Amino acid sequence: MKPITRRNFLKVAGISAAAVSLPGCAGQFMTQKPKRKPNIVFIMTDDHASHALSCYGSKINKTPNLDRIAEEGMRFDNCFCTNSICAPSRAVILTGKYSHINGKIDNTPVPFDGSQQTFPKLLRKAGYQTAMIGKWHLRSEPTGFDYWNVLPGQGAYHNPVMIEMGERKKYDGYVTDIITDKAIDWIEQRNNDQPFCLLYQHKAPHRNWQPDEKHADMYKDRKIPLPETFNDDYATRSDAAREQEMTIEKHLRVPYDTKVKPPEELSGQELKEWKYQRYMEDYLACVASVDDNVGRFLDYLEEKGLAEDTVIVYTSDQGFYLGDHGWFDKRFMYEESLRMPFLVKYPGLIKPGSVNKDIVVNIDFAPTFVDMAEARIPNDMQGRSLMPLLAGDTPDDWRTAMYYHYYEYPAVHQVKRHYGIRTKRYKLIHFYNDIDAWELYDLKKDPNELNNIYGNPQYSDLVTKLKSRLEDLREKYGDSDELTREVINRRAKKG
């Protein structure tokens, strides 16, 4: 099946004054060829779990403005990251290449190599104005942008310093509001004769969670229900799960907000639940501020007549544990941190309210943006354009499994190095380095991943098949044990 690229779509869409649909596609297509390529806005947050969006079924909080993107576009239910930690995911998104290829394998001080090929550079060559505003978090100056204004490192929630084209400036106010203001300001001042690509990236809801005044008390009087796996005992899993240090008890020994101390009479389970409530109140309040600001940004595009010519993408750098398995943070290949929220609005191409269940990976983002810009996708990008999926058509040869590799150990939270494969139904994980352990989950029977069935004789044939597929993926993406040792040694020397 020939993939449906934007270029092919536009040729078909320009044939008639009546709306037409390509065979097998769900979208209601544009009636005539637009005057120019679409603007692209890539909105990314930090540590926003998909299960903290109401469009993904959250009953705890409402995200009406983020839901607008899903309602007017497409929600991806099986979007995954290749390495569930902030800086590596950002590098993967920029390059369309796995961590062992782009060189950013973890959050250590080794900077991202900005001299390499990225999708903003390719879009500039294709005639786009490019801008990066907000959280960069790659320990290097942004490259490939006509304009950039970024937070240093993690940045601050209140009265943040930002670095604008190399010059440090301090702003008064709340960081989520300020990043949105700067994004709108740049669009106002852009060259109207060119399409634009804007990376509009928030610090929130990364810890330490500090809501703004407007949202600070939003959840104070609500009892936030515990996740089903909150008291997980890791009984069937390997030592990797038991030896991590990202449980609420281990990390939140005292509240991060030192102005509020736990009642002295609390201990054990009651103290654990008290800390969870505090953590979720502030986490969700930070999400609410993001939602309000995304709504303000979307309203601005509509008021300026830009909405119909602009692709909107929303995601986070990975998922996050919201008390799931008794954890916060990310890193593990278990579902809550592996899964990314991914919403796309593409007027004229995507049928509003569409849902896609194909396996997509963050290596696919870069080639998709290049394809949207009608530029050639470089052969060395390891992902695939999502344009056919956006049009409602899944190619016959679309992936049925994805590959994951996490490297950052020993380090904060002590999560063991591991790699693995996820298919539509199964997940096989190999923990290695100072451990040698395997875990297998049947995601249909056990969606919460509580029952490791790796040693069950009934699944021995499946294990053999999955290990073979895993090795095929490692070969396809150029990964190996030898390369892992080389990459980690190289990082140690630079660090």
C-alpha atoms as one frame of an Amber mdcrd trajectory, in Angstrom:
protein
   0.000   0.000   0.000   1.398   3.379  -0.983   1.628   5.670   2.053  -0.552
   8.781   2.031   1.781  11.739   2.365   0.595  15.305   2.708   1.877  16.018
  -0.795  -0.219  13.212  -2.303  -3.203  14.262  -0.226  -3.030  17.850  -1.480
  -2.942  16.677  -5.088  -6.144  14.743  -4.522  -7.762  17.474  -2.430  -7.280
  20.030  -5.195  -9.137  18.024  -7.831 -12.649  19.177  -6.974 -14.485  22.008
  -5.294 -16.486  19.379  -3.386 -15.100  17.723  -0.263 -13.536  14.373  -1.120
 -12.177  11.465   0.841  -9.379   9.131  -0.145 -10.363   5.442  -0.210 -10.031
   3.873   3.225  -9.562   7.211   4.999 -11.794   8.578   7.720 -10.940  12.258
   7.293 -13.096  14.954   5.710 -10.609  16.560   3.375 -10.054  20.165   2.352
 -11.855  21.267  -0.801  -8.934  23.089  -2.352  -5.200  23.232  -2.048  -4.128
  25.688   0.679  -1.962  28.619  -0.306   0.990  27.332   1.695   2.253  24.649
   4.011   0.572  24.373   7.433   1.894  26.073  10.511   2.966  23.575  13.169
   2.679  24.100  16.927   4.267  21.409  19.080   3.086  21.712  22.687   4.964
  19.614  25.229   4.747  19.377  28.994   7.087  17.609  31.413   5.913  14.494
  33.298   2.245  14.757  32.318   0.753  11.277  32.497  -1.917  10.478  29.931
  -4.150   9.179  32.728  -4.198  12.744  34.118  -6.179  13.999  31.095  -9.940
  13.677  30.986  -9.863  12.822  27.272  -7.927   9.679  28.313 -10.553   8.822
  30.902  -9.344  10.577  34.047 -12.149  10.890  36.586  -9.992  12.875  39.017
  -9.509  16.068  37.048 -10.869  17.774  33.959  -8.690  19.128  31.161 -11.270
  20.750  28.855  -8.816  22.724  26.731  -6.461  19.834  26.089  -9.558  17.751
  25.380 -10.435  20.280  22.645  -7.427  19.092  20.656  -8.692  15.514  20.865
 -12.279  16.497  20.079 -11.206  18.486  17.025  -8.508  16.029  15.994  -7.123
  12.600  16.874  -6.248  10.915  20.169  -3.526   8.272  20.047  -4.078   5.538
  22.641  -0.842   3.636  22.100   1.892   6.249  21.865   5.083   5.222  23.677
   8.525   6.620  24.447  11.801   4.845  23.748  13.503   5.897  27.013  11.255
   7.168  29.797  13.212  10.122  31.115  13.135  13.812  30.235  16.262  14.805
  28.305  16.595  11.565  26.296  12.974  11.741  25.175  13.445  15.335  24.036
  16.540  14.343  22.053  14.656  11.447  20.451  11.806  13.762  19.471  14.172
  16.306  17.892  16.228  13.771  15.933  13.880  10.883  15.193  16.637   8.560
  16.465  17.082   6.314  19.483  19.174   7.464  22.444  22.168   5.291  21.546
  22.262   6.994  18.135  21.672  10.651  19.101  23.998  10.339  22.114  21.672
  11.602  24.875  21.026   8.455  26.906  20.208   9.987  30.307  19.838  13.158
  32.390  23.506  13.408  33.390  25.408  16.674  32.649  26.605  15.474  29.224
  24.949  17.981  26.821  22.899  17.117  23.772  24.960  17.462  20.590  23.174
  20.335  18.887  25.279  20.067  15.747  23.377  17.007  14.560  20.362  16.892
  12.286  17.009  17.810  13.878  13.555  18.374  12.498  13.595  22.172  13.187
  16.713  22.460  11.005  15.022  20.518   8.228  11.910  22.694   8.486  14.020
  25.855   8.247  15.485  24.508   5.003  11.922  23.889   3.826  11.038  27.565
   4.303   9.689  27.579   7.856  10.328  30.107  10.590  11.186  28.165  13.726
  11.019  29.067  17.408  11.649  27.279  20.705  10.004  28.781  23.801   9.927
  27.263  27.288  11.599  24.190  28.706  14.588  22.947  26.699  16.371  20.805
  29.330  19.180  19.528  27.088  22.187  21.322  28.669  23.114  22.981  25.380
  22.025  26.031  23.422  19.082  25.379  21.104  20.073  25.100  17.432  17.932
  25.161  14.312  15.723  28.013  15.511  15.259  31.562  14.245  14.300  32.503
  17.784  14.622  30.821  21.162  13.829  31.755  24.743  14.290  28.893  27.194
  14.449  28.050  30.874  17.890  27.210  32.250  17.793  23.578  33.383  14.539
  22.764  35.143  13.650  26.427  35.570  11.568  27.968  38.353   7.792  28.065
  38.721   7.685  31.608  40.118   9.553  34.638  38.723  11.676  32.486  36.404
  14.902  33.354  34.668  14.857  32.607  30.943  17.641  32.731  28.373  16.606
  34.654  25.260  19.001  34.131  22.372  21.892  33.818  24.849  20.853  36.657
  27.198  19.519  35.837  30.675  16.410  37.740  31.777  14.191  37.450  34.844
  10.424  37.659  34.456   7.820  38.412  37.097   4.955  35.977  37.301   4.126
  32.307  36.935   6.148  30.267  34.489   3.224  28.606  32.657   1.637  32.014
  31.996   4.953  33.531  30.939   5.820  30.759  28.468   2.371  31.155  26.886
   2.760  34.944  26.723   6.133  34.570  24.988   4.733  32.041  22.515   1.904
  34.406  21.562   4.294  37.361  21.364   6.519  35.495  18.922   3.592  34.620
  16.648   2.538  38.271  16.704   6.001  39.391  15.571   6.738  36.646  13.050
   7.137  37.085   9.310   3.611  36.562   7.958   4.953  35.506   4.557   6.324
  32.191   5.879   4.745  29.213   7.623   5.997  28.696  11.151   6.947  25.849
  13.459   6.728  26.733  17.152   7.926  24.479  19.956   5.838  25.703  22.909
   7.087  23.686  25.883   6.085  23.893  29.543   7.976  23.164  32.742   4.791
  21.945  34.436   3.894  19.556  35.887   7.461  18.595  36.823   8.275  18.525
  40.544   8.687  20.330  42.809   5.054  21.096  42.216   4.250  24.760  42.877
   0.813  25.805  41.631  -0.037  29.410  40.922  -2.381  31.330  43.220  -5.364
  30.827  40.927  -5.178  27.020  41.127  -3.410  26.441  44.461  -6.521  25.412
  46.415  -8.324  23.735  43.544  -8.104  20.216  45.041  -7.777  21.019  48.753
 -11.297  19.876  49.635 -11.365  16.844  47.357 -10.433  13.348  48.409  -8.342
  12.003  45.548  -8.890   8.246  45.179  -5.938   5.913  45.450  -4.817   4.061
  42.297  -5.674   0.351  42.189  -1.990  -0.520  42.496  -1.125   1.992  45.234
  -0.214  -0.768  47.711   1.557  -3.006  45.202   3.958  -5.370  46.997   5.954
  -6.299  43.828   5.557  -9.953  44.888   5.936 -11.514  41.448   8.443  -9.070
  40.040  12.220  -8.981  40.038  14.439  -7.148  42.519  14.427  -4.200  40.103
  10.959  -3.205  41.325  11.759  -3.830  44.989  15.084  -1.965  45.032  13.982
   1.269  43.321  13.829   4.453  45.390  10.841   6.316  44.011   8.069   5.273
  46.376   6.234   8.016  48.187   7.637   6.743  51.499  11.242   6.735  50.268
  11.249  10.020  48.417   8.616  12.185  50.056   9.990  11.609  53.563   8.921
  15.177  54.306   6.599  17.228  52.151   8.339  19.139  49.379   6.209  22.065
  50.563   7.874  22.676  53.939   5.128  25.088  54.978   2.769  22.124  55.426
   3.901  19.357  57.743   2.132  16.019  58.215   0.141  15.579  61.417   2.400
  14.067  64.077  -0.014  11.243  64.861   0.166   9.829  61.310   2.384   6.865
  60.459   2.464   3.854  58.172  -0.339   3.627  55.640  -2.066   6.783  56.894
   1.089   8.857  56.448   1.683   7.348  53.023  -1.849   8.331  51.946  -1.459
  11.820  53.418   1.690  12.376  51.359  -0.065  11.048  48.262  -2.935  13.497
  48.743  -0.531  16.437  49.074   1.451  15.347  46.024  -1.651  14.931  43.852
  -3.248  18.212  44.945  -0.288  20.206  43.703   0.457  18.031  40.661  -3.094
  18.369  39.354  -3.191  22.087  40.125  -0.084  22.538  37.947  -1.827  20.571
  35.184  -4.873  22.849  35.490  -2.717  25.895  34.834  -1.308  24.237  31.709
  -4.827  23.449  30.535  -5.985  27.042  31.027  -2.983  28.399  29.152  -3.333
  25.977  26.256  -6.939  27.129  26.019  -5.795  30.751  25.949  -3.306  29.898
  23.201  -5.914  28.026  21.111  -8.347  30.931  21.495  -5.652  33.315  20.280
  -5.080  31.257  17.124  -8.822  31.284  16.403  -9.149  35.037  17.008  -6.265
  35.716  14.602  -7.654  33.438  11.894  -4.723  31.020  12.180  -6.495  27.947
  13.536  -7.511  26.450  10.189  -3.963  26.666   8.834  -2.228  25.329  11.939
  -1.465  21.787  13.076  -1.599  21.469  16.871   0.240  18.623  18.591   0.117
  17.979  22.330   2.315  15.514  24.207   4.559  15.122  27.229   8.146  13.896
  27.301   6.951  10.601  28.795   4.318   9.350  31.215   4.417   9.476  35.012
   3.455   7.369  38.016   0.659   9.051  39.961   0.876   6.722  42.943   0.597
   3.755  40.577   2.574   0.869  42.150   3.101   3.239  45.078   5.462   5.324
  42.944   5.952   8.760  41.534   8.452   9.634  38.762   8.910   7.552  35.572
  11.880   5.475  34.178  10.415   1.941  34.338   8.956   0.347  31.213   5.659
  -0.271  32.995   2.687   1.302  31.275   2.176   4.501  33.258   5.580   5.947
  32.324   6.017   4.203  28.968   2.773   5.644  27.591   2.714   9.248  26.332
  -0.325  11.454  25.806  -0.442  12.320  22.108  -3.132  14.498  20.555  -3.088
  15.971  17.041  -5.406  18.485  15.413  -4.934  18.856  11.647  -7.884  20.777
  10.121  -9.046  19.297   6.857  -7.117  16.051   7.221  -8.138  14.489  10.525
 -11.741  13.573  11.167 -12.686  15.311  14.447 -12.937  12.985  17.416 -10.819
  10.252  15.814  -9.036   7.649  17.940  -5.993   5.705  16.774  -4.860   2.487
  18.465  -1.787   1.685  16.379   1.595   1.520  18.100   3.376   4.839  17.578
   6.646   5.922  19.163   8.305   9.270  19.822  10.863   8.507  17.079   7.906
   9.074  14.709   7.407  12.729  15.616  10.352  14.177  13.677   9.616  12.425
  10.360   5.950  13.406  10.713   6.803  17.106  11.036   9.181  16.877   8.085
   6.450  15.198   6.042   3.945  17.907   7.007   6.411  20.475   5.665   6.534
  18.595   2.343  10.263  18.009   2.784  12.199  14.793   2.242  12.426  12.552
   5.307  16.099  11.621   5.797  16.885   7.932   5.498  18.709   7.886   8.832
  15.614   8.867  10.834  14.466   5.708  12.599  10.787   6.569  12.902   7.995
   6.775  10.339   5.676   9.577   9.335   2.277   9.414  11.010   0.583  11.177
   8.107  -1.215   8.032   6.863  -2.556   7.380  10.358  -3.714  10.994  10.691
  -5.684  10.510   7.479  -7.325   7.405   8.960  -5.345   4.830   6.987  -2.939
   2.351   8.636  -0.327   0.952   6.202  -0.227  -2.843   5.983   3.373  -2.869
   7.172   2.871  -0.645  10.224   4.764  -1.781  13.331   3.171  -4.297  15.686
   5.827  -3.949  18.402   8.070  -1.237  19.846  11.528  -1.238  21.445  12.530
   0.478  24.700  15.905   1.039  26.427  16.563   2.841  29.737  20.164   3.545
  30.836  20.349   5.853  33.863  21.759   3.670  36.668  23.241   4.058  39.204
  21.553   7.406  39.756  18.624   9.051  41.468  15.779   6.615  42.245  18.023
   3.599  41.552  16.002   2.143  38.686  17.973  -0.657  37.035  18.986  -0.465
  33.394  16.617  -2.389  31.200  15.360  -2.863  27.660  12.317  -4.591  26.283
   9.601  -5.095  23.712   5.933  -4.179  23.830   3.414  -5.635  21.418  -0.316
  -4.958  21.376  -0.807  -7.638  24.043   2.505  -8.551  25.679   5.491  -6.888
  27.269   8.875  -8.526  27.841  11.507  -6.661  29.901  15.148  -7.534  30.549
  16.832  -5.889  33.566  20.627  -6.044  33.288  23.962  -4.645  34.510  24.217
  -5.667  38.218  21.082  -7.754  37.796  19.934 -10.316  35.242  16.171 -10.642
  35.383  13.281 -10.971  32.967   9.631 -10.000  33.342   6.676 -10.848  31.082
   3.168  -9.399  31.246  -0.050 -10.281  29.466  -1.569  -6.804  29.134  -4.976
  -8.174  28.158  -5.374 -10.352  31.248  -3.220  -8.188  33.515  -3.394  -4.513
  32.435  -1.993  -3.330  35.789   1.126  -5.497  35.355   0.884  -7.198  38.725
   1.582 -10.762  37.641   4.988 -11.505  36.119   4.494 -14.720  34.117   8.045
 -15.054  32.803   8.770 -18.303  34.664   5.411 -19.892  33.877   5.960 -22.999
  31.658   2.716 -22.248  29.807   4.381 -19.190  28.289   7.736 -20.704  27.351
   6.986 -20.728  23.615   5.792 -17.123  23.795   8.982 -16.109  25.618  11.073
 -17.678  22.865   9.129 -15.806  20.169   9.254 -12.494  22.000  12.986 -12.781
  22.646  13.501 -13.410  18.943  11.397 -10.366  18.033  13.267  -8.318  20.627
  16.606  -9.214  19.064  15.218  -8.351  15.632  14.251  -4.896  16.900  17.636
  -4.370  18.530  19.301  -5.225  15.228  16.896  -3.007  13.275  17.662   0.015
  15.460  21.377  -0.683  15.730  21.453  -1.533  19.436  23.492  -4.247  21.158
  25.180  -5.117  24.460  28.522  -4.060  23.012  27.180  -0.701  21.899  25.569
  -0.159  25.310  28.925  -0.624  27.028  30.567   1.731  24.547  27.894   4.430
  24.929  27.960   4.279  28.738  31.776   4.394  28.841  31.754   7.376  26.481
  29.222   9.148  28.695  31.325   8.470  31.808  34.372  10.065  30.217  32.412
  13.172  29.148  30.630  13.477  32.496
